[in-house]
Amino acid sequence: MKTRPWGVQMRIYTQTERRAIHKRTLAIVVIAQLFGGAGLASGITVGALLTQDMTGSDGLAGLSTTLFTLGSAISAFAVGRLTQRLGRRAGLTAGFLTGAAGALGVVAAAAWDNLPLLLLAMLVYGAGTSTNLQARYAGTDLAEPHQRARAVSIAMVTTTFGAVAGPNLVSPMGRLAADWGIPPLAGPFMLASAAFALAGLVFAILLRPDPFLVARASADDAPAASAVGGAGADTPERSGSRGIVVGASVMLITQIVMTAVMTMTPLHMKHHGHSLDMVGLTIGAHIAAMFLPSLVTGVLVDKVGRIAMSCVAAGTLLCAGLVTAFAPGDSSAWMIFGLVLLGLGWNFGLISGTAVIVDATNLRTRAKTQGSVDVLISLAGAAGGALSGAVVAFSSFGALSLAGGALALLLLPVMLWYRRGGSRPSTGSFEA
């Protein structure tokens, strides 16, 4: 039994035991993400509508998204620090329970018609969404280097099921809220509060032993080895600021491109006479493409390599930009195809970038770095959404799509710089 610098005791586990804990951790992440995804999607679906209803202003409706994104960024930073100090269990539990409290605050604000409380609650609600994203790291703590991308993909693909279920429960939850004398638009936040709370409780009760603490104890016991006992994960060739910069760049660029084009797609389709049902179908196909291919993507990132799949992400996002830019405005099929490519490119980029970040950090700083990178991802998404409106207002949706595709090509020189920086493959011939 060893005592960590912060007083956390953790015994050293054998490699066989660590593998068993890794498998158990993946199962726990799957269960928690089913709830977390529902909490994420159910609240986002009606957040702007609820704000619009309470303020009576279309212009102020975006306040909820702004505050929600800001809260997500702040909480990502805090959860990363807490995880580094006390482990995944403490960080993820605190983040999800904070998000649950925020969602409950939204319900209270709607019931009392209290706008300041609503805005504060939306800020706190953002903690649940950022924690839902950070949960993808839990499966990587004890994964072998050649399994890290697959571990990330398991968390992401599971989120899909909750994210699909959440919006489909908007109407039933609205009716339930109305029966209780609460505005119907607050109903989905009742579901979000319960879902986030359940996700937090799953981690609090089941995530024992803590995979991050187990990995860190093993690394402290054998500093020259990787967190899971294999060679090469944290060697100088695979660690350092270059990998962190590259991994963050991949995720930031793909996030900006995806958010910018996705944000303006409903408005573009509405201007061309598409029904709300068709808009919903298009966005639904886009979200499915963001998450459902994750298991295949994870295998490809581990087998083919981080660099190669980041380049594929750039090419896919470029194709998405070209399709959406030149698609006939009245063609729903072409818009769906373009948005599916957009989601797929984001999926390639997020999993590749996440794997690069894990490869490039050691366990003494990894959780803090992951939290800081997720802060930037949240802010990048907000920037992409805000700038997209300005671009369309001054030019057109087609120009926005082409600009997004061009921006994605920046990944190519980033990958070239990374490859020339001394990183050496450990599995695939193009692996970072």
JSON list of C-alpha atoms in Angstrom, two decimals, residues 136 139-141 143-153 226-228 232-234 238 298 302 306 351 355 358-361 366:
[
{"chain": "A", "resi": 136, "resn": "ARG", "atom": "CA", "xyz": [-14.22, 9.34, -22.49]},
{"chain": "A", "resi": 139, "resn": "GLY", "atom": "CA", "xyz": [-11.33, 4.14, -20.29]},
{"chain": "A", "resi": 140, "resn": "THR", "atom": "CA", "xyz": [-7.83, 5.16, -21.39]},
{"chain": "A", "resi": 141, "resn": "ASP", "atom": "CA", "xyz": [-6.18, 5.22, -17.96]},
{"chain": "A", "resi": 143, "resn": "ALA", "atom": "CA", "xyz": [-5.53, 0.82, -21.65]},
{"chain": "A", "resi": 144, "resn": "GLU", "atom": "CA", "xyz": [-2.50, -0.43, -23.51]},
{"chain": "A", "resi": 145, "resn": "PRO", "atom": "CA", "xyz": [-1.12, 2.20, -25.95]},
{"chain": "A", "resi": 146, "resn": "HIS", "atom": "CA", "xyz": [-2.53, 0.28, -28.91]},
{"chain": "A", "resi": 147, "resn": "GLN", "atom": "CA", "xyz": [-6.01, 0.18, -27.28]},
{"chain": "A", "resi": 148, "resn": "ARG", "atom": "CA", "xyz": [-6.46, 3.80, -26.26]},
{"chain": "A", "resi": 149, "resn": "ALA", "atom": "CA", "xyz": [-8.49, 5.00, -29.23]},
{"chain": "A", "resi": 150, "resn": "ARG", "atom": "CA", "xyz": [-10.83, 2.03, -28.92]},
{"chain": "A", "resi": 151, "resn": "ALA", "atom": "CA", "xyz": [-11.33, 2.85, -25.25]},
{"chain": "A", "resi": 152, "resn": "VAL", "atom": "CA", "xyz": [-12.32, 6.41, -26.19]},
{"chain": "A", "resi": 153, "resn": "SER", "atom": "CA", "xyz": [-14.67, 5.13, -28.88]},
{"chain": "A", "resi": 226, "resn": "SER", "atom": "CA", "xyz": [4.12, 3.33, -19.01]},
{"chain": "A", "resi": 227, "resn": "ALA", "atom": "CA", "xyz": [0.97, 3.70, -16.96]},
{"chain": "A", "resi": 228, "resn": "VAL", "atom": "CA", "xyz": [-0.11, 0.19, -17.81]},
{"chain": "A", "resi": 232, "resn": "GLY", "atom": "CA", "xyz": [6.77, 3.42, -24.97]},
{"chain": "A", "resi": 233, "resn": "ALA", "atom": "CA", "xyz": [3.60, 5.19, -23.82]},
{"chain": "A", "resi": 234, "resn": "ASP", "atom": "CA", "xyz": [5.37, 7.95, -21.90]},
{"chain": "A", "resi": 238, "resn": "ARG", "atom": "CA", "xyz": [5.92, 10.14, -27.33]},
{"chain": "A", "resi": 298, "resn": "GLY", "atom": "CA", "xyz": [-11.21, 3.62, -32.60]},
{"chain": "A", "resi": 302, "resn": "ASP", "atom": "CA", "xyz": [-5.15, 2.29, -33.14]},
{"chain": "A", "resi": 306, "resn": "ARG", "atom": "CA", "xyz": [-3.21, 8.90, -35.24]},
{"chain": "A", "resi": 351, "resn": "ILE", "atom": "CA", "xyz": [-10.83, 10.28, -31.38]},
{"chain": "A", "resi": 355, "resn": "ALA", "atom": "CA", "xyz": [-5.44, 9.50, -28.45]},
{"chain": "A", "resi": 358, "resn": "VAL", "atom": "CA", "xyz": [-3.11, 10.57, -23.95]},
{"chain": "A", "resi": 359, "resn": "ASP", "atom": "CA", "xyz": [0.06, 9.44, -25.75]},
{"chain": "A", "resi": 360, "resn": "ALA", "atom": "CA", "xyz": [1.78, 12.77, -25.13]},
{"chain": "A", "resi": 361, "resn": "THR", "atom": "CA", "xyz": [1.15, 13.10, -21.39]},
{"chain": "A", "resi": 366, "resn": "ARG", "atom": "CA", "xyz": [-2.50, 13.96, -17.72]}
]
